[in-house]
mmCIF file of C-alpha atoms in Angstrom:
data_model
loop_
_atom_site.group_PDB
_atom_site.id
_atom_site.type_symbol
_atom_site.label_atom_id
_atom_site.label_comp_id
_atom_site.label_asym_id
_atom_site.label_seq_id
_atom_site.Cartn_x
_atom_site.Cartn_y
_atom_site.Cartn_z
ATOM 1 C CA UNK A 94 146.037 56.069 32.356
ATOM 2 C CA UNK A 95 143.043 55.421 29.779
ATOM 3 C CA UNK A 96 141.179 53.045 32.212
ATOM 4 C CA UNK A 97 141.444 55.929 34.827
ATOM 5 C CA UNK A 98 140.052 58.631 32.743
ATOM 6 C CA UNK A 99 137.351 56.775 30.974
ATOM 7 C CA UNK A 100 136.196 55.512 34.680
ATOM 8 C CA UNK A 101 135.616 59.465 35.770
ATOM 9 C CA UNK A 102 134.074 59.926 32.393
ATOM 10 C CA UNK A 103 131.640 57.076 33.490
ATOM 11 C CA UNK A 104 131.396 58.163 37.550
ATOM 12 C CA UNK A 105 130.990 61.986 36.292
ATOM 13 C CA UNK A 106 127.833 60.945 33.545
ATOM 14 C CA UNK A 107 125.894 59.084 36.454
ATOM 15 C CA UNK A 108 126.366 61.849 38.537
ATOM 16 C CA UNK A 109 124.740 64.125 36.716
ATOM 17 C CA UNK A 110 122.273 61.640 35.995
ATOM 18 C CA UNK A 111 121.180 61.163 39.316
ATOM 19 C CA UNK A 112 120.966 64.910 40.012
ATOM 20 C CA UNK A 113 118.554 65.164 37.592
ATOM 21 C CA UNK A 114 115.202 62.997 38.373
ATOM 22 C CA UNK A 115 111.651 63.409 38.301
ATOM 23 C CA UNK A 116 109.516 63.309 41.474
ATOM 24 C CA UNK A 117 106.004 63.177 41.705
ATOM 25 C CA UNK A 118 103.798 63.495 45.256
ATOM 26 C CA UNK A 119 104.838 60.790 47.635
ATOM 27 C CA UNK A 120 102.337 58.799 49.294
ATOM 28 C CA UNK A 121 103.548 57.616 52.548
ATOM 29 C CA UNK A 122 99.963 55.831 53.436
ATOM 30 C CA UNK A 123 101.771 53.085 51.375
ATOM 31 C CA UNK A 124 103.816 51.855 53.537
ATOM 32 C CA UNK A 125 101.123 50.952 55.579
ATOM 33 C CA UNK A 126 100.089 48.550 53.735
ATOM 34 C CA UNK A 127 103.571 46.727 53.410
ATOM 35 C CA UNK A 128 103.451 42.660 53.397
ATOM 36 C CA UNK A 129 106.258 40.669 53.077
ATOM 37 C CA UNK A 130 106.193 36.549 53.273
ATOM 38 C CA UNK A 131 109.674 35.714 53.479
ATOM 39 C CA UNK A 132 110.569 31.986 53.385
ATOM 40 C CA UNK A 133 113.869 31.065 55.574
ATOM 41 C CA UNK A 134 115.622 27.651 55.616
ATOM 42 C CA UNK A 135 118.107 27.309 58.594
ATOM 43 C CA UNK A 136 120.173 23.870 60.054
ATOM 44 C CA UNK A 137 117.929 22.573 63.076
ATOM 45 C CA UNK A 138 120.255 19.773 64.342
ATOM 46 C CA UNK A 139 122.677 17.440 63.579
ATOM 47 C CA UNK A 140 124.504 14.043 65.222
ATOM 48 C CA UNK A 141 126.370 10.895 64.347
ATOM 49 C CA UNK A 142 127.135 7.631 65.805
ATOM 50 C CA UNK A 143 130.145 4.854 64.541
ATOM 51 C CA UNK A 144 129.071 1.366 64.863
ATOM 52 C CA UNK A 145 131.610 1.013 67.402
ATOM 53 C CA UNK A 146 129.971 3.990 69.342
ATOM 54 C CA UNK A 147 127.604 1.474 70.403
ATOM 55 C CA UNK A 148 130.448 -1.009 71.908
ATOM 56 C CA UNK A 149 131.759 -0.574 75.678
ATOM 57 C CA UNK A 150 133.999 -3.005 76.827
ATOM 58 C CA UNK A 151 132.733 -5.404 74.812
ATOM 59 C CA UNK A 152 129.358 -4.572 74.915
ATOM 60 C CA UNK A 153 126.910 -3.466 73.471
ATOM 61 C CA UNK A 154 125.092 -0.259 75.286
ATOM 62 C CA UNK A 155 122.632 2.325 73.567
ATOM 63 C CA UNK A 156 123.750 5.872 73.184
ATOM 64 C CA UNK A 157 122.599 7.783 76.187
ATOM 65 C CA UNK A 158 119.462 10.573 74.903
ATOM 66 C CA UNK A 159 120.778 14.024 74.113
ATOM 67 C CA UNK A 160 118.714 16.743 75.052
ATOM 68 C CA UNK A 161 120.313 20.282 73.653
ATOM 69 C CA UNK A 162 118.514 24.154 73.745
ATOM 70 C CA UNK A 163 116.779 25.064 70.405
ATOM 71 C CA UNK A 164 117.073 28.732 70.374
ATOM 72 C CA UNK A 165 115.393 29.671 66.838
ATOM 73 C CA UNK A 166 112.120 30.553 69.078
ATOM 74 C CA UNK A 167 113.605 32.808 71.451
ATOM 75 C CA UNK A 168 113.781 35.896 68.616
ATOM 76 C CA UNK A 169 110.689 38.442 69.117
ATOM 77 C CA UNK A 170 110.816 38.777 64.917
ATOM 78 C CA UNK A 171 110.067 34.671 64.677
ATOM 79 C CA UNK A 172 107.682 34.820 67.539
ATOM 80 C CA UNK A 173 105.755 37.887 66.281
ATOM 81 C CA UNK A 174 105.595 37.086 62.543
ATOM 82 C CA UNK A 175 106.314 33.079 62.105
ATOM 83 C CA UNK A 176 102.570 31.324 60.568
ATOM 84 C CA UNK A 177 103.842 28.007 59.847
ATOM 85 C CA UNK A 178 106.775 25.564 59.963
ATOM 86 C CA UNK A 179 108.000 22.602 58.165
ATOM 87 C CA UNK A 180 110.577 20.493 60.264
ATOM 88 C CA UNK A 181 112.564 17.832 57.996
ATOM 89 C CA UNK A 182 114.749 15.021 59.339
ATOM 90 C CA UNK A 183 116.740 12.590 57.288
ATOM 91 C CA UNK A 184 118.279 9.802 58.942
ATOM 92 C CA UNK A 185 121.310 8.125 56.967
ATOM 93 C CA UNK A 186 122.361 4.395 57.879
ATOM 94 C CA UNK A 187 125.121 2.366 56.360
ATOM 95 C CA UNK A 188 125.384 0.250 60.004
ATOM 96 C CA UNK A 189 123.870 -3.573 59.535
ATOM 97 C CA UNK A 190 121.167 -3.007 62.442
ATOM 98 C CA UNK A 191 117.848 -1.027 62.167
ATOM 99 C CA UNK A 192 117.226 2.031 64.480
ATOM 100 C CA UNK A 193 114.657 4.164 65.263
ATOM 101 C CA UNK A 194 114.733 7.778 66.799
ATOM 102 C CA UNK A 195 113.034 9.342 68.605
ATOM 103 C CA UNK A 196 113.001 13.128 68.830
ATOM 104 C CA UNK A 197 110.661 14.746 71.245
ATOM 105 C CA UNK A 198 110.172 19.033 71.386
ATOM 106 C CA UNK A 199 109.691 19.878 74.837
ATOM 107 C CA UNK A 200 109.259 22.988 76.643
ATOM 108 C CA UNK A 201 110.955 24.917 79.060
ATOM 109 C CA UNK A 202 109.392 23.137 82.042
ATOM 110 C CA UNK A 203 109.620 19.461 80.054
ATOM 111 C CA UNK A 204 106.410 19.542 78.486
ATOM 112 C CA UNK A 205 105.935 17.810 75.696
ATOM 113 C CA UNK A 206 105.556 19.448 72.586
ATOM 114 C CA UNK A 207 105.887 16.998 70.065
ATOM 115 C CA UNK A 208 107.059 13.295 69.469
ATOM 116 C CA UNK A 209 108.525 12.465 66.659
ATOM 117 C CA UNK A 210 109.571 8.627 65.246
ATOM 118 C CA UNK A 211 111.926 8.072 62.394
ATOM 119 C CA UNK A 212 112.749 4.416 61.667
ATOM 120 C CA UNK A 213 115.208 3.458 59.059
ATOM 121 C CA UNK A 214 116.718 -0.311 58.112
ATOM 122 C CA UNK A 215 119.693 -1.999 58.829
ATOM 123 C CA UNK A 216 122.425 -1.595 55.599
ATOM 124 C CA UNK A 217 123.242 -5.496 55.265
ATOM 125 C CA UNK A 218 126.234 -4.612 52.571
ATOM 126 C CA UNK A 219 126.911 -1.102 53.498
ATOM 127 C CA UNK A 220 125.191 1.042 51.242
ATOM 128 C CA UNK A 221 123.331 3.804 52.727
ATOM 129 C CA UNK A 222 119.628 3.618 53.856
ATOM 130 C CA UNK A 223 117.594 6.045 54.893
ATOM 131 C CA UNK A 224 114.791 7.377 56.904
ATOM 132 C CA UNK A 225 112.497 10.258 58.018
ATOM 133 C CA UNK A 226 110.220 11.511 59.594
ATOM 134 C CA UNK A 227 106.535 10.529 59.029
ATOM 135 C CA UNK A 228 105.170 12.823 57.613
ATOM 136 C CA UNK A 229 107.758 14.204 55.685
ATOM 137 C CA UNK A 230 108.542 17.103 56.163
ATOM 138 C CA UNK A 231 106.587 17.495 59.980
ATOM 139 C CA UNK A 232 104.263 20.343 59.512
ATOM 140 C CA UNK A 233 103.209 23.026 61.528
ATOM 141 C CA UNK A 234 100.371 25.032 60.434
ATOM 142 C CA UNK A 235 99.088 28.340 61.273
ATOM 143 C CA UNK A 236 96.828 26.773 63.903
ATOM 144 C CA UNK A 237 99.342 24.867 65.667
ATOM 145 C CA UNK A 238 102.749 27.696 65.165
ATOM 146 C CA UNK A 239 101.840 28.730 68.591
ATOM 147 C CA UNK A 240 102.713 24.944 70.277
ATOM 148 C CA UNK A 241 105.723 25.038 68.287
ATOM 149 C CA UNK A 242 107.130 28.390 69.850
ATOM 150 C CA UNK A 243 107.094 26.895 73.225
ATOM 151 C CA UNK A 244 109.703 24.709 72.304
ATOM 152 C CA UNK A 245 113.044 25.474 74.216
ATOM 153 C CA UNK A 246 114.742 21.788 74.143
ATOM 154 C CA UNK A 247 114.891 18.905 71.752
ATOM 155 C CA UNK A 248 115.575 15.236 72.763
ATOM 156 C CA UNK A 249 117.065 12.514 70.480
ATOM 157 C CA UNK A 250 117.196 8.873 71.909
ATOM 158 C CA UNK A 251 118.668 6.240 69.907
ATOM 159 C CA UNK A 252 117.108 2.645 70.098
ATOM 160 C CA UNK A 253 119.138 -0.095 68.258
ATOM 161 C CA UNK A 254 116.401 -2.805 67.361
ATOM 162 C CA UNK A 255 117.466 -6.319 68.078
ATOM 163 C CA UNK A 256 120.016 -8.138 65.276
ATOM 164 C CA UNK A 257 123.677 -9.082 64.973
ATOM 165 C CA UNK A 258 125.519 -7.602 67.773
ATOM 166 C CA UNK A 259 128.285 -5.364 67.024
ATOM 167 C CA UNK A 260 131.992 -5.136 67.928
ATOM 168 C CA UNK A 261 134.270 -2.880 68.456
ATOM 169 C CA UNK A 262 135.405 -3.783 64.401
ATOM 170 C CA UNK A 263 132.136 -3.145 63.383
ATOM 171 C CA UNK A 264 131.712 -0.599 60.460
ATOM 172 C CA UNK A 265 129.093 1.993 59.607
ATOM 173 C CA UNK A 266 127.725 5.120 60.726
ATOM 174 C CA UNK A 267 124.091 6.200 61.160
ATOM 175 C CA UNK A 268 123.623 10.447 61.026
ATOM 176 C CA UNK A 269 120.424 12.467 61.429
ATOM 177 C CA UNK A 270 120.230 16.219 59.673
ATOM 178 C CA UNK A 271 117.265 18.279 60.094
ATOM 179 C CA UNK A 272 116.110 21.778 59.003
ATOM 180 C CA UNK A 273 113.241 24.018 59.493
ATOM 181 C CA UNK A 274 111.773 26.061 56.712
ATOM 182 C CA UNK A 275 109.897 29.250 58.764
ATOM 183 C CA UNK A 276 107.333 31.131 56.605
ATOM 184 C CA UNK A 277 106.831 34.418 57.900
ATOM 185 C CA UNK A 278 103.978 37.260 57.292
ATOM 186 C CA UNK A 279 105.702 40.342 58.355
ATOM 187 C CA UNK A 280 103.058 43.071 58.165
#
């Protein structure tokens, strides 16, 4: 019964509070000259492969290229306020046999936006290795935000270089993450 009453004492006192406040001419011309820079980090894409992923019968195949929508672009806030863009990959490898992958940004109509390498080297006793992309992060810059916009489909192809072939016993993983940080200038 206490906790009740002293939270109406406390509900009642802000009340009266708020009912009383000070205002002075507005000037509305302010919001005019509203700026905001927001930063936003958001999951690009993501994959992973087993070592015996790789193994068919028997044999040894490459991973056939995925090609999946990217959809961040199609939002009229991103494409009206978005002035730069910083795409990060990390590749993780505990497989023993070096890769490289290739991610290409493409357009609607398969133009090429961007190609991308990341190479990263075999794990001979299973620890993890890893790799990204070069430059890290891949930046693009108020001059160039308008190529990246266009993109509408990313590609990843898998190339296995040359070494040990693997079995279906074999052991290891090799996963890419990536991320975009979007700076905006919303205005």
């Amino acid at each position: 019964m206490k906790y009740r009453f002293y939270n109406r004492i406390v509900l009642i006192t802000l009340l009266m509070l708020c009912s009383f406040s000070c205002s002075s001419d507005l000037n509305y011309d302010q919001v005019n000259k509203f700026n905001a820079k927001p930063v936003v980090v958001a999951n690009l894409a993501y994959f992973h492969a087993d070592a015996p992923d790789f193994v068919v019968n028997g044999n040894e195949v490459p991973l056939p290229p995925y090609t999946g929508p990217v959809g961040f672009f199609d939002n009229s806030f991103v494409n009206q306020n978005l002035i730069k863009a910083e795409l990060n990959f990390r590749v993780k490898n505990t497989i023993n046999r070096s890769f490289t992958i290739y991610i290409t940004l493409k357009e609607n109509d398969g133009t090429v936006v961007e190609n991308i390498p990341i190479s990263v080297e075999a794990s001979v006793d299973g620890s993890e290795k890893l790799g990204y992309s070069d430059p890290s992060p891949f930046v693009f810059p108020e001059s160039q935000i308008d190529l990246l916009k266009r993109t509408t489909q990313m590609t990843f192809e898998v190339n296995m270089d040359p070494g040990t072939p693997l079995t279906e016993n074999s052991r290891g993983r090799i996963e890419l993450s990536s991320s975009i940080t979007a700076y905006f200038d919303v205005k």
